[in-house]
Short mmCIF file of C-alpha atoms and ligand atoms in Angstrom, two decimals:
data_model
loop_
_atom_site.label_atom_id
_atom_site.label_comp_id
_atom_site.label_asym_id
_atom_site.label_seq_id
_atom_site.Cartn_x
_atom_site.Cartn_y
_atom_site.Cartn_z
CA UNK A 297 -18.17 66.52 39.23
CA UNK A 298 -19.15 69.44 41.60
CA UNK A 299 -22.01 67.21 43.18
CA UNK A 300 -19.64 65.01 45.31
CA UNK A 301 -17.11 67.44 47.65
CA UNK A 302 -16.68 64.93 50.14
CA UNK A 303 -18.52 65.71 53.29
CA UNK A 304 -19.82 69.16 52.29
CA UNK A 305 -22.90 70.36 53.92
CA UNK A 306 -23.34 66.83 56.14
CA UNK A 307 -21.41 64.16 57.41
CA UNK A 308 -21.92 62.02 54.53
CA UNK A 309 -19.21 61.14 51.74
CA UNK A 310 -20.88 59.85 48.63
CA UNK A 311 -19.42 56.41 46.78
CA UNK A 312 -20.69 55.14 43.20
CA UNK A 313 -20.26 51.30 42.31
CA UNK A 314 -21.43 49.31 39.98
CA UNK A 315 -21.49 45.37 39.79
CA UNK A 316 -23.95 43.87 37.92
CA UNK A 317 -27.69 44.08 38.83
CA UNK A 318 -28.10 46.97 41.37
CA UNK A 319 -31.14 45.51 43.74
CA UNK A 320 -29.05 43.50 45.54
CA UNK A 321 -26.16 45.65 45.97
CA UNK A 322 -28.63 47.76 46.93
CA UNK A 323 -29.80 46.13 49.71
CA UNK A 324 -26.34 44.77 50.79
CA UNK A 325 -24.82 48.38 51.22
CA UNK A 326 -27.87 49.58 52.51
CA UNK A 327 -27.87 47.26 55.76
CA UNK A 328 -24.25 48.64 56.48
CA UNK A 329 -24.28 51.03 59.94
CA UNK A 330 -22.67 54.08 58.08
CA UNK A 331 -24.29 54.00 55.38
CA UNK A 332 -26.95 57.11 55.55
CA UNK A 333 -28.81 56.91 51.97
CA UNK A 334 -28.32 54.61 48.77
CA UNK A 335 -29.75 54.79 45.33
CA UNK A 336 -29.67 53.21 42.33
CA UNK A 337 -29.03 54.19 38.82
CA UNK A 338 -26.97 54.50 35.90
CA UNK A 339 -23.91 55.50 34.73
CA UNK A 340 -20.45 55.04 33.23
CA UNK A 341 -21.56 55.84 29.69
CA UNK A 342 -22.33 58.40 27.51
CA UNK A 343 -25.62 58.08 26.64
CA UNK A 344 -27.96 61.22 27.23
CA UNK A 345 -30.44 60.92 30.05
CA UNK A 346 -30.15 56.87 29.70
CA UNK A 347 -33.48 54.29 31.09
CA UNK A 348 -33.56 50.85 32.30
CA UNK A 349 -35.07 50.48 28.26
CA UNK A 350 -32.13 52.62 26.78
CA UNK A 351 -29.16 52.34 28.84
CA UNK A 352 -26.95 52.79 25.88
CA UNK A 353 -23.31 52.49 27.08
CA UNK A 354 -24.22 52.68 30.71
CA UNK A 355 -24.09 50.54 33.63
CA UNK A 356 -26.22 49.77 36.65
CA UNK A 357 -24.45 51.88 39.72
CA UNK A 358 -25.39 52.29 42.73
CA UNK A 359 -24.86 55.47 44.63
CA UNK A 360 -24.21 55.41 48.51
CA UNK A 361 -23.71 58.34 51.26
CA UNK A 362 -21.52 56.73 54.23
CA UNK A 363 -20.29 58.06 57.06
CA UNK A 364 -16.71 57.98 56.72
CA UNK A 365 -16.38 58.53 60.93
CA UNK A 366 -18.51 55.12 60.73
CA UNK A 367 -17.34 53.08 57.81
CA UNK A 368 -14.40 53.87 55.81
CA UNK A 369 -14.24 53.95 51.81
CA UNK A 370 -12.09 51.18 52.08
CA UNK A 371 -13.98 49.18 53.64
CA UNK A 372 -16.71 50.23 51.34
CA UNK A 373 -14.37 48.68 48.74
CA UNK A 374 -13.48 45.14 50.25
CA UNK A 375 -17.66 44.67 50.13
CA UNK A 376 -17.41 46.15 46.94
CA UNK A 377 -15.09 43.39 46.20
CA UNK A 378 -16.00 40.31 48.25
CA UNK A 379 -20.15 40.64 46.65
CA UNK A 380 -18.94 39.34 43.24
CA UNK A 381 -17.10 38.52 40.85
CA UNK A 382 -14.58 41.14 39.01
CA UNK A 383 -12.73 38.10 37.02
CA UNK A 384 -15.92 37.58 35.38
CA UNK A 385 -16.44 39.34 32.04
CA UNK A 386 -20.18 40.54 32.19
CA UNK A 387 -22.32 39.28 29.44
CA UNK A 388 -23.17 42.57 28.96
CA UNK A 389 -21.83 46.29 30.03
CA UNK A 390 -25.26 46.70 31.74
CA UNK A 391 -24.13 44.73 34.16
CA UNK A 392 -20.02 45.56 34.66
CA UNK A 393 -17.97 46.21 37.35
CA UNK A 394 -16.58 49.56 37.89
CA UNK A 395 -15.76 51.96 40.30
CA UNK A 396 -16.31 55.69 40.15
CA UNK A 397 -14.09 57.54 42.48
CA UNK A 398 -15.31 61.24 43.15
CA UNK A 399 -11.78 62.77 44.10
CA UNK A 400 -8.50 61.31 44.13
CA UNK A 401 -7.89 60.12 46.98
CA UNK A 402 -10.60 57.68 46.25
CA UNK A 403 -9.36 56.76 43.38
CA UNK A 404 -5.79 56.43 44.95
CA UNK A 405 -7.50 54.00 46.97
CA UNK A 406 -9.85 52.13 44.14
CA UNK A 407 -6.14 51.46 42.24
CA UNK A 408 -4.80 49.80 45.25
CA UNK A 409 -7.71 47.75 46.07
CA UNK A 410 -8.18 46.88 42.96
CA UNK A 411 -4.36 45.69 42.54
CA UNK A 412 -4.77 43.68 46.27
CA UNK A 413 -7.86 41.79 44.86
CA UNK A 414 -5.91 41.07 41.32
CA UNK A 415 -3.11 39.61 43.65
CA UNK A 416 -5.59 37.89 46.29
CA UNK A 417 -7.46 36.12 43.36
CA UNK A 418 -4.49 35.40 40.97
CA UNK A 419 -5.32 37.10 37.74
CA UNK A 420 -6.56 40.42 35.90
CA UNK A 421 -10.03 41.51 37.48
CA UNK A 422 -12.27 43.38 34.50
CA UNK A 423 -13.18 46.05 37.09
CA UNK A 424 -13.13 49.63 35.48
CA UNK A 425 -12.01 52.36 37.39
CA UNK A 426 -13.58 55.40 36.19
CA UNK A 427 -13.33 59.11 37.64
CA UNK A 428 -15.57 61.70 37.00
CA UNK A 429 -19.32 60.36 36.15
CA UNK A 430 -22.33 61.68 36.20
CA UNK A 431 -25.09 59.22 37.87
CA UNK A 432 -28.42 59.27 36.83
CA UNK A 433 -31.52 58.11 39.18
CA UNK A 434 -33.13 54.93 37.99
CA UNK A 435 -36.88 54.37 37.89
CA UNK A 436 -39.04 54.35 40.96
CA UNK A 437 -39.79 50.73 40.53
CA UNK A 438 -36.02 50.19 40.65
CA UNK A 439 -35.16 52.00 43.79
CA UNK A 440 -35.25 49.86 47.26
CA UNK A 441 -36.44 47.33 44.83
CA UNK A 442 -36.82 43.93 47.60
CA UNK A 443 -38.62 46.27 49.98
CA UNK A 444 -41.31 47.44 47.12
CA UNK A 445 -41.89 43.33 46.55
CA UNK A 446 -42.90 43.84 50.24
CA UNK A 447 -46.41 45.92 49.35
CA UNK A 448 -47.56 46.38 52.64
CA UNK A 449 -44.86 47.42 54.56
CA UNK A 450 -43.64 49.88 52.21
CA UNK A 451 -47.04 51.53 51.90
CA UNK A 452 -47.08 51.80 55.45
CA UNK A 453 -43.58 53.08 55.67
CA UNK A 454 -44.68 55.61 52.57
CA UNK A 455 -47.35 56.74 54.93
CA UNK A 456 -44.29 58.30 56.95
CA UNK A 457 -42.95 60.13 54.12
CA UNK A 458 -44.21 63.02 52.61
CA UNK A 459 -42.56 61.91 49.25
CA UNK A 460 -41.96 58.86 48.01
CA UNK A 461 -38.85 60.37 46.64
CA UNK A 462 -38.02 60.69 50.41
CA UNK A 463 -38.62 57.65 51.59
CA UNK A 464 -36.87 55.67 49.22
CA UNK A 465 -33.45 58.13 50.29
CA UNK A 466 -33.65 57.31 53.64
CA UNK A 467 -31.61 55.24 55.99
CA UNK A 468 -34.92 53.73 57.28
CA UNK A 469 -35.31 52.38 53.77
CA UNK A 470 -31.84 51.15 53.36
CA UNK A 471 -31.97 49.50 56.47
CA UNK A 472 -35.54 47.60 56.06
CA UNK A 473 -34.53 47.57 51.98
CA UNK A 474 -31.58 45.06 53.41
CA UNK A 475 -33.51 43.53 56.05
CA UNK A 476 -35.82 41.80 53.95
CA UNK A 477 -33.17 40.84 51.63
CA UNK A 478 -31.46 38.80 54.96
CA UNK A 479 -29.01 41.20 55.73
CA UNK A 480 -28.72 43.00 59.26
CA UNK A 481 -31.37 41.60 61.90
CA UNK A 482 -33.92 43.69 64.26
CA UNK A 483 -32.10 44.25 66.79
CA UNK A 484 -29.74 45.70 64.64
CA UNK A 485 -32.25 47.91 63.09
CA UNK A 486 -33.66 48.76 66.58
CA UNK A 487 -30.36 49.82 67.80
CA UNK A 488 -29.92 52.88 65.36
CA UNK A 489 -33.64 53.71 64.85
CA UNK A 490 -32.47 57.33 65.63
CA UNK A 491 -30.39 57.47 62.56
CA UNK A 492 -33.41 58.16 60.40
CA UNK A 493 -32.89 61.46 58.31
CA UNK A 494 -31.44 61.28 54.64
CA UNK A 495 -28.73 63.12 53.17
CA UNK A 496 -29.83 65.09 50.11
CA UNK A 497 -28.68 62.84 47.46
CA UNK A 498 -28.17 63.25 43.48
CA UNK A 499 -31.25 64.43 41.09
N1 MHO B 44 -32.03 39.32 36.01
C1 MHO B 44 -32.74 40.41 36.63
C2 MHO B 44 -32.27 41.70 36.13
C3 MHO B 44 -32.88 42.87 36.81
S1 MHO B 44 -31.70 43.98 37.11
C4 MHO B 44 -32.42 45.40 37.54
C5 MHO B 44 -34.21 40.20 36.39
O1 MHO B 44 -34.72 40.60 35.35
O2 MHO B 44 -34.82 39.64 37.26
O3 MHO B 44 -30.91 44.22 35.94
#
């Protein structure tokens, strides 16, 4: 869709994945040094405006803006990769793996990976590679989910933002989001506490 020109109006490319339930991806891509905003949310289906109650045919995704100067799609995709497991048939499609390219050079490079990993692990992966989606926003609960568990360090963090819409985009959040999830230490949060703002991410 028009939404994801690749580096358009800031340094950030955007990348959609899904692979089964989205906190923890989540918080895995959100410790990453590149990675500016993530969110999670649904798609893959074609369900009208879909919830976490009525996903219909759609999947949990998570959105991320990287930095491709910082952290390359493909390496983006070996995470993708190496955080479960695409042999596995998901019990349901709620919780499938797919990847949705947004040009195609992405997708040149989500065929490829995908074809490396069937070879690496000996056998057909059920990963779904899907141009073309339209992602829709979870549920506040849902976004920067581990971090919310943490009550009173994200109300002190939400006393920074003006929305909580705001917070929850930036790469402060991703950052602590993975931290308390045990990825990425202090120090390594301390070292880029400059990196702050958030790309403007989907509606
Ligand atoms: N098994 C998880 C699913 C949540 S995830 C957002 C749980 O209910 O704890 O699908």
């Amino acid at each position: 869709p028009g939404e994801s020109s690749s580096v358009s109006r800031n340094q950030y490319a955007w990348a959609y994945f899904a692979l089964g339930c989205f906190w923890s991806p989540d918080a895995r891509f959100g410790s990453m040094p590149g990675i500016g905003a993530t969110l999670v949310g649904y798609a893959g289906g074609s369900t009208p405006e879909p919830r976490y109650t009525q996903l219909g045919d759609h999947m949990e995704t998570i959105w991320v803006a990287y930095d491709p100067r910082i952290c390359s799609y493909n390496q983006l995709l070996d995470i993708f990769f190496q955080v479960h497991n695409p042999m596995r048939a998901p019990i349901k499609r709620q919780y499938a793996s797919a990847i949705f390219p947004v040009d195609t050079e992405q997708e040149r490079q989500a065929h490829a990976a995908r074809a490396r990993y069937a070879r690496h692990l000996g056998g057909a992966l059920a990963t779904e590679i899907q141009p073309g989606i339209q992602f829709y926003p979870a549920e506040d609960y849902h976004q920067k989910f581990h971090l919310q568990q943490h009550r009173r360090l994200f109300e002190q963090l939400e006393a920074h933002f003006e929305h909580f819409d705001e917070l929850v985009r930036s790469t402060l959040a991703a950052r602590f989001n993975g931290w308390v999830s045990g990825f990425g230490t202090r120090d390594d949060i301390e070292r880029e506490l400059d990196a702050l703002s958030a790309p403007a991410g989907p509606r």
